[in-house]
Short mmCIF file of C-alpha atoms and ligand atoms in Angstrom, two decimals:
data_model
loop_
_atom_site.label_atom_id
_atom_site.label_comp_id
_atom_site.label_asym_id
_atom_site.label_seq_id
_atom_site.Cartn_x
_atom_site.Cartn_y
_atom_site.Cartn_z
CA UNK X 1 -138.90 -29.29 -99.86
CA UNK X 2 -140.30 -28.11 -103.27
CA UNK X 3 -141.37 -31.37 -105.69
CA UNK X 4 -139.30 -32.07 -108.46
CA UNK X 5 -140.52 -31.97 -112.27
CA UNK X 6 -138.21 -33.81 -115.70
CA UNK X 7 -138.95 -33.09 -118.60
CA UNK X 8 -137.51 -35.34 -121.83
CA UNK X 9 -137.45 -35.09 -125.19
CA UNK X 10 -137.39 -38.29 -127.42
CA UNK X 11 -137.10 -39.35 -131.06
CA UNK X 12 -136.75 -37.08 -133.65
CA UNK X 13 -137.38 -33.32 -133.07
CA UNK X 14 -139.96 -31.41 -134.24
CA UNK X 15 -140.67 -27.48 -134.43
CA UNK X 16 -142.72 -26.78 -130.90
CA UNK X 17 -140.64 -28.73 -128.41
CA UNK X 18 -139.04 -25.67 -126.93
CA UNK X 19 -142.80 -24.69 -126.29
CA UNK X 20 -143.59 -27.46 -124.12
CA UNK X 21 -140.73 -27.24 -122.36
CA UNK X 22 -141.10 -23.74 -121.41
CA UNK X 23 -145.33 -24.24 -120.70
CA UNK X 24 -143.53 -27.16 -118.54
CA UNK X 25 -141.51 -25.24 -116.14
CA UNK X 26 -143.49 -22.28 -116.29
CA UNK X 27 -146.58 -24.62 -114.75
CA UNK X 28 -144.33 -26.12 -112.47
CA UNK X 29 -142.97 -22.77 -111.14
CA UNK X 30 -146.02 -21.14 -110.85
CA UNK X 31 -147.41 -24.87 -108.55
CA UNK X 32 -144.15 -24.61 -106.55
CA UNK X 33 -142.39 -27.21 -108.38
CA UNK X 34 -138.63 -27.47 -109.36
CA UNK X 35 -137.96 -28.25 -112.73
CA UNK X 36 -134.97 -30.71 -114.08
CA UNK X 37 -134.13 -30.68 -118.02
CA UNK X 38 -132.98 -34.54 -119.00
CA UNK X 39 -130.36 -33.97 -122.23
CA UNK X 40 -130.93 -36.07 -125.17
CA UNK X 41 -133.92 -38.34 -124.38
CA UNK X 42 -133.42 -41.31 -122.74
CA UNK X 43 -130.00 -41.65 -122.75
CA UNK X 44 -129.54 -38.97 -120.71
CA UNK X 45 -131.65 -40.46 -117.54
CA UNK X 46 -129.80 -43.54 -118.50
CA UNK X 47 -126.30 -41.68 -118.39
CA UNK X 48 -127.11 -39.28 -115.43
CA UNK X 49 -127.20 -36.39 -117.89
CA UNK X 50 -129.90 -34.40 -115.80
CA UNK X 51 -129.57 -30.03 -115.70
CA UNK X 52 -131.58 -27.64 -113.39
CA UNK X 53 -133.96 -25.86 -115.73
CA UNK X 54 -135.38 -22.19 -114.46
CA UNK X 55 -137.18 -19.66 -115.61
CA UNK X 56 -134.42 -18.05 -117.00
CA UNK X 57 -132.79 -21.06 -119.17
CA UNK X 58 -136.47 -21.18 -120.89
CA UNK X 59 -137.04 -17.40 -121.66
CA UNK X 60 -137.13 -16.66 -125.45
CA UNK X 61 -136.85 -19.97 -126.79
CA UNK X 62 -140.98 -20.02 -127.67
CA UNK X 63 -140.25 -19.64 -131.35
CA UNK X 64 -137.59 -21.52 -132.00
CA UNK X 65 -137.68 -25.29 -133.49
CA UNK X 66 -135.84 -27.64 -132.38
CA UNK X 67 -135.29 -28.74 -128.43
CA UNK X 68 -132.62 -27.16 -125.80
CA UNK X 69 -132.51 -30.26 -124.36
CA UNK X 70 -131.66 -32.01 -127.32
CA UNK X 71 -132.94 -35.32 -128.36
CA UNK X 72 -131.91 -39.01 -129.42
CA UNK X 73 -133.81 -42.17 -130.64
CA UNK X 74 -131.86 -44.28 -127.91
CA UNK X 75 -133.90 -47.30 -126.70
CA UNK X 76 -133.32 -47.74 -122.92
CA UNK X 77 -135.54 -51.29 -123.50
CA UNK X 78 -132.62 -52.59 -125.62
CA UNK X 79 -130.46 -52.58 -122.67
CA UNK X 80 -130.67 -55.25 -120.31
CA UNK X 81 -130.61 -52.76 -117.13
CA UNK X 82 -132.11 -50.34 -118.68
CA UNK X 83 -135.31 -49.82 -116.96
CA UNK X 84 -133.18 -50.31 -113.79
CA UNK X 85 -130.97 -47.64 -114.56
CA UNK X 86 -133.56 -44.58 -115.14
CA UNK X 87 -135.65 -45.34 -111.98
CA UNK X 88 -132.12 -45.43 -110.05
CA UNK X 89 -131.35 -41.80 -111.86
CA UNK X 90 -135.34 -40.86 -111.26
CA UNK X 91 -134.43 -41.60 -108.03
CA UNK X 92 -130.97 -40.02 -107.79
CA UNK X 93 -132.94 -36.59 -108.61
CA UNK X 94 -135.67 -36.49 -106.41
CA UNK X 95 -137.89 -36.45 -109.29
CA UNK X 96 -141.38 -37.12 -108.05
CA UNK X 97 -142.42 -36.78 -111.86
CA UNK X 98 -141.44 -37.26 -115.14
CA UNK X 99 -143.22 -35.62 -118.08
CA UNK X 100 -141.74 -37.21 -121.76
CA UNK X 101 -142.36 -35.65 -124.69
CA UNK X 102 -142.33 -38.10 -127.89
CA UNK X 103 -143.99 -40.34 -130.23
CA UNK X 104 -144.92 -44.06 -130.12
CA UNK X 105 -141.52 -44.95 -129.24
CA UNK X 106 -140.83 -42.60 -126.51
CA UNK X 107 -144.59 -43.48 -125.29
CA UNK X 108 -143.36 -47.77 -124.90
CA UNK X 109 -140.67 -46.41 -122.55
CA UNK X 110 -142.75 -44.20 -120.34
CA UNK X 111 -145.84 -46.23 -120.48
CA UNK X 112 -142.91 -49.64 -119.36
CA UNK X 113 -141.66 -47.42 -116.40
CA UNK X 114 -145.24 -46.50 -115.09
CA UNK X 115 -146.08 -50.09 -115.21
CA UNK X 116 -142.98 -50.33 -112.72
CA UNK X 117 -144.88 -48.08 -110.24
CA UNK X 118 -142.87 -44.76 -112.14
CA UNK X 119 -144.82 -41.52 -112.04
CA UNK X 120 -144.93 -40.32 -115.99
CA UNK X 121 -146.64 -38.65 -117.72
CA UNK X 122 -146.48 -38.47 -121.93
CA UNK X 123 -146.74 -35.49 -124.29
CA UNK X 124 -147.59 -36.42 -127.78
CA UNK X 125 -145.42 -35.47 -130.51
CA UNK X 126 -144.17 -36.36 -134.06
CA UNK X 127 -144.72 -34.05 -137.37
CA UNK X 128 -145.86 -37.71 -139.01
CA UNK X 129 -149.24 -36.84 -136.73
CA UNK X 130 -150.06 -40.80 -136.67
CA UNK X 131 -150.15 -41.09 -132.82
CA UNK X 132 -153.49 -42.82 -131.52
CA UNK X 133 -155.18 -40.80 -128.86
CA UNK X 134 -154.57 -37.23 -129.92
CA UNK X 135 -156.36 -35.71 -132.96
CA UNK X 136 -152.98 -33.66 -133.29
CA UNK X 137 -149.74 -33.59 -132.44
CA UNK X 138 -147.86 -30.43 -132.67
CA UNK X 139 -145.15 -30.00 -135.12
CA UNK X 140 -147.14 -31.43 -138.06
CA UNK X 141 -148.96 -28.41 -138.48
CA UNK X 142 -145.77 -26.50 -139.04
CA UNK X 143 -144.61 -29.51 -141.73
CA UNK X 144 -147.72 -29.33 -143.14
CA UNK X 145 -147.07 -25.65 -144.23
CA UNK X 146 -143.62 -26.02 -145.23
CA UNK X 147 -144.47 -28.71 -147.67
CA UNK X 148 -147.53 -26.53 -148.98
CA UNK X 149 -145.43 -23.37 -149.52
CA UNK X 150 -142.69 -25.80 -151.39
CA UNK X 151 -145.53 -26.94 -153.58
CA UNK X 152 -147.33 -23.32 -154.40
CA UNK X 153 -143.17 -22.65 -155.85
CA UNK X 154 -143.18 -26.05 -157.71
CA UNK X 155 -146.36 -24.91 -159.49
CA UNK X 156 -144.93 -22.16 -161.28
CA UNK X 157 -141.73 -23.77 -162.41
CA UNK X 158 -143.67 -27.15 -163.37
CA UNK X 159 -145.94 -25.17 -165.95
CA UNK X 160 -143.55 -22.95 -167.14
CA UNK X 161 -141.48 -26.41 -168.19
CA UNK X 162 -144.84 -28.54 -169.25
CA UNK X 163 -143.28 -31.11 -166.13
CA UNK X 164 -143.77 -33.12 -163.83
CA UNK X 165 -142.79 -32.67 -160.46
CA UNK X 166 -142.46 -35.23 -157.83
CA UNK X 167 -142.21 -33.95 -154.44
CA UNK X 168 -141.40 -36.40 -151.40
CA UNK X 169 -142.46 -35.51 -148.03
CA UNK X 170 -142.31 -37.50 -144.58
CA UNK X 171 -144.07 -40.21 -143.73
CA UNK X 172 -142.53 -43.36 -142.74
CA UNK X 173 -146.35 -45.55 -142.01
CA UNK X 174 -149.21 -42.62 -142.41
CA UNK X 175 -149.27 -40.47 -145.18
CA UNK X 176 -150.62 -37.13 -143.39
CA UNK X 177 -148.13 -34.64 -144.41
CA UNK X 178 -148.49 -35.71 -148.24
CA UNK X 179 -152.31 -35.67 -147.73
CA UNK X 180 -152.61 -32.75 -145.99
CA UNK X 181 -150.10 -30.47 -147.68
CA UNK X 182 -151.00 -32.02 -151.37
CA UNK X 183 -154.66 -30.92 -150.72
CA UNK X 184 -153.82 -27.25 -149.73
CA UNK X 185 -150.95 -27.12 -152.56
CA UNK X 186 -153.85 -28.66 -154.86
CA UNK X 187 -151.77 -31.74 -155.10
CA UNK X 188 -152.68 -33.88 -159.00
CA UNK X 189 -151.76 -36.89 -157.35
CA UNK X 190 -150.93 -38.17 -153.58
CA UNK X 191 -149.43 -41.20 -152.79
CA UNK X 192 -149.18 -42.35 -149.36
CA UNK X 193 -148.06 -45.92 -147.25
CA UNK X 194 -151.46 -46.82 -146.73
CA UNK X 195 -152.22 -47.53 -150.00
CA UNK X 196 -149.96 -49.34 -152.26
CA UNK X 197 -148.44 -46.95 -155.33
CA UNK X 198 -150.22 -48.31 -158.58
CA UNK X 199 -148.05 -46.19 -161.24
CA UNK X 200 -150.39 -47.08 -164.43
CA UNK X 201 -152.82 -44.93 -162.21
CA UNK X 202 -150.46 -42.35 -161.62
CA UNK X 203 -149.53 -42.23 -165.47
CA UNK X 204 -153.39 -42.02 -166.36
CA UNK X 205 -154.00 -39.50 -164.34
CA UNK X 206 -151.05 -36.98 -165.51
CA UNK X 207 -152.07 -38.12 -169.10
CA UNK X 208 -155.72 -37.50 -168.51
CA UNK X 209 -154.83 -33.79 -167.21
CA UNK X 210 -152.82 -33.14 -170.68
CA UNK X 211 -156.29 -33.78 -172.78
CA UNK X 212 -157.68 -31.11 -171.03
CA UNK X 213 -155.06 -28.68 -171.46
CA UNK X 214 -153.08 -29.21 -168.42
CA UNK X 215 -149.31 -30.29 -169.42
CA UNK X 216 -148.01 -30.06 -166.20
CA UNK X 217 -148.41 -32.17 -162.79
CA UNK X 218 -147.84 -32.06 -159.24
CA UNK X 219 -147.41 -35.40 -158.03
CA UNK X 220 -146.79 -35.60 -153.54
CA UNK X 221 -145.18 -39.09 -152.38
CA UNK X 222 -144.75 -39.62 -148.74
CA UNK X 223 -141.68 -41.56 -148.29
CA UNK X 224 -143.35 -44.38 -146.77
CA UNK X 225 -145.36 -45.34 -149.91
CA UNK X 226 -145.49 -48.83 -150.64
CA UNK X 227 -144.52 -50.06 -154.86
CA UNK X 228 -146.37 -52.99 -155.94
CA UNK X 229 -145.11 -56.07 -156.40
CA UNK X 230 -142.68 -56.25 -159.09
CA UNK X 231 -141.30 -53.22 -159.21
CA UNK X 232 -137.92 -52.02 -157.59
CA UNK X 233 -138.23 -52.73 -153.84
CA UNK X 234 -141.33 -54.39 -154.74
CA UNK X 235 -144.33 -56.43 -152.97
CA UNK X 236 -145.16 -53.65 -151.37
CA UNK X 237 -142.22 -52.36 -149.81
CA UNK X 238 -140.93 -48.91 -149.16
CA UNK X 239 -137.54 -48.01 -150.43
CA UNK X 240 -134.69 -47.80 -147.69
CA UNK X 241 -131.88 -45.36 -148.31
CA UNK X 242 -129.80 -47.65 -145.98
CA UNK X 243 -129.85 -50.88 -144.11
CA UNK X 244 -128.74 -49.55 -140.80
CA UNK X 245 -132.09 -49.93 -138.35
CA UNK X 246 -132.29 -47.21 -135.24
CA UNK X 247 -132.84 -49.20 -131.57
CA UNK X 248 -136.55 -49.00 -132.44
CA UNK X 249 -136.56 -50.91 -135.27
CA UNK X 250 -137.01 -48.32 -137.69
CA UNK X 251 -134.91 -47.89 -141.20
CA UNK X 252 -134.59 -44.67 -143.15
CA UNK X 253 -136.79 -44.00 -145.76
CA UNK X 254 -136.39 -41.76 -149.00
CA UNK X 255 -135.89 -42.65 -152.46
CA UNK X 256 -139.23 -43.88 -153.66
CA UNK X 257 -140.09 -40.41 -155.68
CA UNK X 258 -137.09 -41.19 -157.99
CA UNK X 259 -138.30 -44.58 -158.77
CA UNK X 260 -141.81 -42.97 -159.52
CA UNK X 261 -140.28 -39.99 -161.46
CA UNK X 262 -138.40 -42.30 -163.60
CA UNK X 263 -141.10 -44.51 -164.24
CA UNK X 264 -144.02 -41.61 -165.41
CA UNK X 265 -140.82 -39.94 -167.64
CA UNK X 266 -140.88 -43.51 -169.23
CA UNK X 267 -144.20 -43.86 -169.58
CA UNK X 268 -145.58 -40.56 -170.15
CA UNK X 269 -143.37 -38.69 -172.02
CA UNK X 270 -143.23 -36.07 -169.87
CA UNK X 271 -139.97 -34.37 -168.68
CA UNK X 272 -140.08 -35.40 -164.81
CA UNK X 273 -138.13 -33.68 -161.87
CA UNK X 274 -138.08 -34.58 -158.23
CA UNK X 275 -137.88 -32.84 -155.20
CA UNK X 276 -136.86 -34.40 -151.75
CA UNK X 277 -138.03 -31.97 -148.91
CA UNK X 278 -136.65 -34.34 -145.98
CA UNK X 279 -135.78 -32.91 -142.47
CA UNK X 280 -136.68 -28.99 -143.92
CA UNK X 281 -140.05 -30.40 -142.76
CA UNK X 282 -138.89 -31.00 -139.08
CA UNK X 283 -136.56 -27.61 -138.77
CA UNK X 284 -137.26 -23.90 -138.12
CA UNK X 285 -139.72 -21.74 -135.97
CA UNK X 286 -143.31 -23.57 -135.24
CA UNK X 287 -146.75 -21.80 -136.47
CA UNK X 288 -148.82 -20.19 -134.44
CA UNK X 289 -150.90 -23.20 -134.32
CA UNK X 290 -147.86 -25.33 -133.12
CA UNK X 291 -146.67 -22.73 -130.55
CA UNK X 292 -150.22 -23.14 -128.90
CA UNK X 293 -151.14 -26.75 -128.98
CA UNK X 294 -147.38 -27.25 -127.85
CA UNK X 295 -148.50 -24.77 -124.85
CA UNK X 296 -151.60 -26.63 -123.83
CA UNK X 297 -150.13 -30.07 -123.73
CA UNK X 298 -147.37 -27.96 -121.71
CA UNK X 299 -149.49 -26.83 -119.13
CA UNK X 300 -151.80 -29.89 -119.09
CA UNK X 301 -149.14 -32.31 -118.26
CA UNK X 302 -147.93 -30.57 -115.70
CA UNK X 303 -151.36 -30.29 -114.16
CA UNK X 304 -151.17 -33.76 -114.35
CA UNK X 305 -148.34 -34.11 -112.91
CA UNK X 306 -149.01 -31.66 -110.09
CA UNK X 307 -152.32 -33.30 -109.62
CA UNK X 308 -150.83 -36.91 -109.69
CA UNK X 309 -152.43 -38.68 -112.50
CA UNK X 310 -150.26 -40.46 -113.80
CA UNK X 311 -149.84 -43.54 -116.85
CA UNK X 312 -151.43 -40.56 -119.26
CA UNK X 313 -150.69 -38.51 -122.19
CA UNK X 314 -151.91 -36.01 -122.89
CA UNK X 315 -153.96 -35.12 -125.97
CA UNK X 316 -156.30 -32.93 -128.30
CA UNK X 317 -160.01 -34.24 -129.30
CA UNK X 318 -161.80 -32.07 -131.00
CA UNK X 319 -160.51 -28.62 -129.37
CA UNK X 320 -160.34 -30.36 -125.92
CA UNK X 321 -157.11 -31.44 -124.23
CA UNK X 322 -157.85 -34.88 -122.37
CA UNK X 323 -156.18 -37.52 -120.92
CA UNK X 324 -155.34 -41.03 -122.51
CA UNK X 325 -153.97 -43.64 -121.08
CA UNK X 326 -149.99 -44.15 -122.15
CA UNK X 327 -150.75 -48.08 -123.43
CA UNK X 328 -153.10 -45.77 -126.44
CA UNK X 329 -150.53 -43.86 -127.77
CA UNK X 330 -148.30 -46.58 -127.99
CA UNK X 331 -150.18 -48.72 -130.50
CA UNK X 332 -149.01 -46.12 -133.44
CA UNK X 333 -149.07 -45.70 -136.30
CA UNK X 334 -152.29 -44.12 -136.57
CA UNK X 335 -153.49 -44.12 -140.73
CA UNK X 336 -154.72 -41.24 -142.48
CA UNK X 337 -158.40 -40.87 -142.19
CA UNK X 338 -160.22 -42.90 -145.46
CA UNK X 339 -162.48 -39.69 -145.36
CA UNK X 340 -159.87 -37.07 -145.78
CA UNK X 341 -157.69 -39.20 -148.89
CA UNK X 342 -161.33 -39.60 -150.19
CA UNK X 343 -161.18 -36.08 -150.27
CA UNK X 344 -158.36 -34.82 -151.53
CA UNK X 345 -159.03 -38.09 -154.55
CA UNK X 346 -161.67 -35.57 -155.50
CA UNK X 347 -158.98 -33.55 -157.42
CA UNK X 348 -156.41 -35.72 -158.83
CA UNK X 349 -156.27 -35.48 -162.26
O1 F6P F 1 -140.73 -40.02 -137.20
C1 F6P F 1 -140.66 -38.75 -137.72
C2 F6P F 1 -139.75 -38.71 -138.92
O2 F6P F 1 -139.59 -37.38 -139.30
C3 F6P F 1 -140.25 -39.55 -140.10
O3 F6P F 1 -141.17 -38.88 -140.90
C4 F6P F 1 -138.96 -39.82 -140.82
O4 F6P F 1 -139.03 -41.02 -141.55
C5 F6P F 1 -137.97 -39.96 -139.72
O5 F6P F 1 -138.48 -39.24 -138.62
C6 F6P F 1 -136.60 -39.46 -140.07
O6 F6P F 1 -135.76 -39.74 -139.01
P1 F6P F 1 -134.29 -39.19 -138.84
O7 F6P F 1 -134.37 -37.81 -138.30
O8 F6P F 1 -133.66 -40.13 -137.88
O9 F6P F 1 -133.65 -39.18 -140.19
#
C-alpha cells in the first residue's frame, strides 16, 4: 500500500502557499506517495476535515495567493484533547507523515505532536519573515514589493502636496516589511517594534529635509511599533484596533500611523496623510522569488518526509535549503537585523 502524505496550512495566509502545496504532492507522487489536503489548519485534523489531493486538484494554482486548503489560526493546544484528537485523525488517515506549513504558531503544534512520537515535518512561512532558522520565508518577498510599489505612488502625490505621508505596513514584533520596503521605496523615516517610536526624532528629521529643499516626507510604520511612554497607548505599547486576542495570544494591530500622523501635523506644520496597506500585503499572485523558495521548501519537505527525518523544518541559509530542528522555529519572533536598520538609517532625513 502506497504511504500517505498531509499537508496543512496554518495562521494567516500568505501569497506562495498554493506553491508548496503543489511542490508537495508533486514530490510525493513522483516517490509513490498519496497525498491528503487537511482544510483550514488545525482545525481541520481536529474536526476530521481531511480531502484526497491529486495531481489534478493542484494543476494551475502555482500563481495564485492564497491556499486551496484554506487556513485558520485555531490552537489545537487550547483544547484539552486536543493533541489527542489529531494523532487519532493522523491515525484515522493512514498518514505516515504530516508536512505543516506555518509560522511560530503552527511550528509549537507540530514541534508538540513530534514530541508525542508524531512524524512532522514544518515549512516555514509568514510575510512578517521573523521566523528563527530560515533566512527567508516565502511570502515576504511578495509583501515586500507591494509595499515598495505603494510607496514609489505615494512619492509623487506627497511632493506634489508638500506632505507627509505615513504609510503602515505589517509587522506585529519585527519590523522587516517596513525596513525592507522603506529602503527600496527610499523610505525618510522607518519605524519599526524593535525600537521604540521617539516622535521629536521623527519631527526633526522631516523638518531637517525642508532646510534643504525637500517639503515632502515619506514616513513607513510597521504596525507593531512601540510609542514611548506617555503618549497614547504609551510605555511602549503598540496600538490594538481591538481587544479580542486569537487562541495564540495575539491581538490585532493597526492604528499607530494615525497617532504619528497627527502628532508630526501638530508639530511640524506639515499637512500629514496616512495610508494603511493591511492584508493588500498578504493577497494576490506571489513573485517569482516566492513561487521558487515556496517550491524548494515544497520539494525538500517532502524529501524529508519520504526519507523519514522528522522534528524538522525546513529552511533557507544563505541559498541552501537545510534542515532545523522544529523547537528553532518556534522561539519567533526573529528581529530585524541591527545591520540592515543601520542601513537603511543612512538615508532618513
Ligand atoms: O502574522 C502575519 C500577519 O500578517 C501580521 O503581520 C499581522 O499583524 C497579522 O498577521 C494579521 O492577522 P489577521 O489576518 O488575523 O488580521
Amino acid at each position: 500500500m502506497a504511504k500517505r502524505v498531509g499537508i496543512l496550512t496554518g495562521g494567516g495566509d500568505c501569497p506562495g502557499l498554493n506553491a508548496v502545496i503543489r511542490a508537495v504532492v508533486r514530490k510525493a507522487d513522483a516517490l509513490g506517495w498519496e497525498s491528503l489536503g487537511i482544510m483550514e489548519g488545525w482545525r481541520g485534523l481536529l474536526e476530521n476535515n481531511v480531502e484526497p489531493l491529486d495531481l489534478i486538484r493542484v494543476s494551475g494554482i502555482l500563481y495564485r495567493g492564497g491556499t486551496i486548503l484554506r487556513t485558520s489560526r485555531t490552537n489545537p493546544l487550547k483544547r484539552p484533547d486536543g493533541l489527542t484528537r489529531l494523532r487519532e485523525n493522523i491515525e484515522l488517515h493512514g498518514m505516515d507523515a504530516l508536512i505543516a506549513v506555518g509560522g511560530d504558531d503552527t511550528m509549537s503544534v507540530a514541534d508538540r505532536l513530534f514530541q508525542q512520537g508524531v512524524s512532522v515535518v514544518g515549512v516555514p512561512k509568514t510575510i512578517d519573515n521573523d521566523l528563527y532558522g530560515t533566512d527567508y520565508c516565502f511570502g515576504f518577498d511578495t509583501a515586500v514589493n507591494i509595499a515598495t510599489e505603494a510607496i514609489d505612488r505615494l512619492h509623487t502625490t506627497a511632493e506634489a502636496h508638500n506632505r507627509v505621508m505615513v504609510i503602515e505596513v505589517m509587522g506585529r514584533d519585527s519590523g522587516w516589511i517596513a525596513v525592507a520596503s522603506g529602503m527600496a521605496g527610499g523610505a525618510d523615516v522607518i519605524l519599526i517594534p524593535e525600537r521604540p517610536v521617539d516622535i521629536e526624532q521623527v519631527c526633526s528629521l522631516i523638518r531637517r529635509r525642508s532646510e534643504r529643499g525637500k517639503d515632502f516626507s515619506i514616513v513607513v510604520v510597521a504596525e507593531g511599533a512601540r510609542l514611548p511612554s506617555g503618549e497614547e497607548g504609551g510605555g511602549g505599547m503598540q496600538i490594538h484596533q481591538s481587544r479580542i486576542v486569537d487562541e495564540f495570544g495575539h491581538v490585532q494591530l493597526g492604528g499607530v500611523s494615525n497617532f504619528l500622523a497627527r502628532e508630526i501635523e501638530a508639530r511640524t506644520g506639515f499637512e500629514t496623510r496616512v495610508v494603511v496597506l493591511g492584508h493588500i500585503q498578504r493577497g494576490g499572485s506571489p513573485t517569482a522569488f516566492d513561487r521558487i523558495l515556496a517550491t524548494r521548501f515544497g520539494v525538500a519537505a517532502m524529501t524529508l518526509a519520504h526519507q523519514g527525518d522528522f522534528g524538522k523544518m525546513v529552511a533557507l541559509r544563505g541559498n541552501q535549503i537545510v534542515a532545523v530542528p522544529l523547537a528553532e522555529a518556534a522561539k519567533s519572533p526573529r528581529p530585524v537585523d541591527p545591520e540592515l536598520y543601520e542601513t537603511a538609517a543612512v538615508f532618513f532625513g
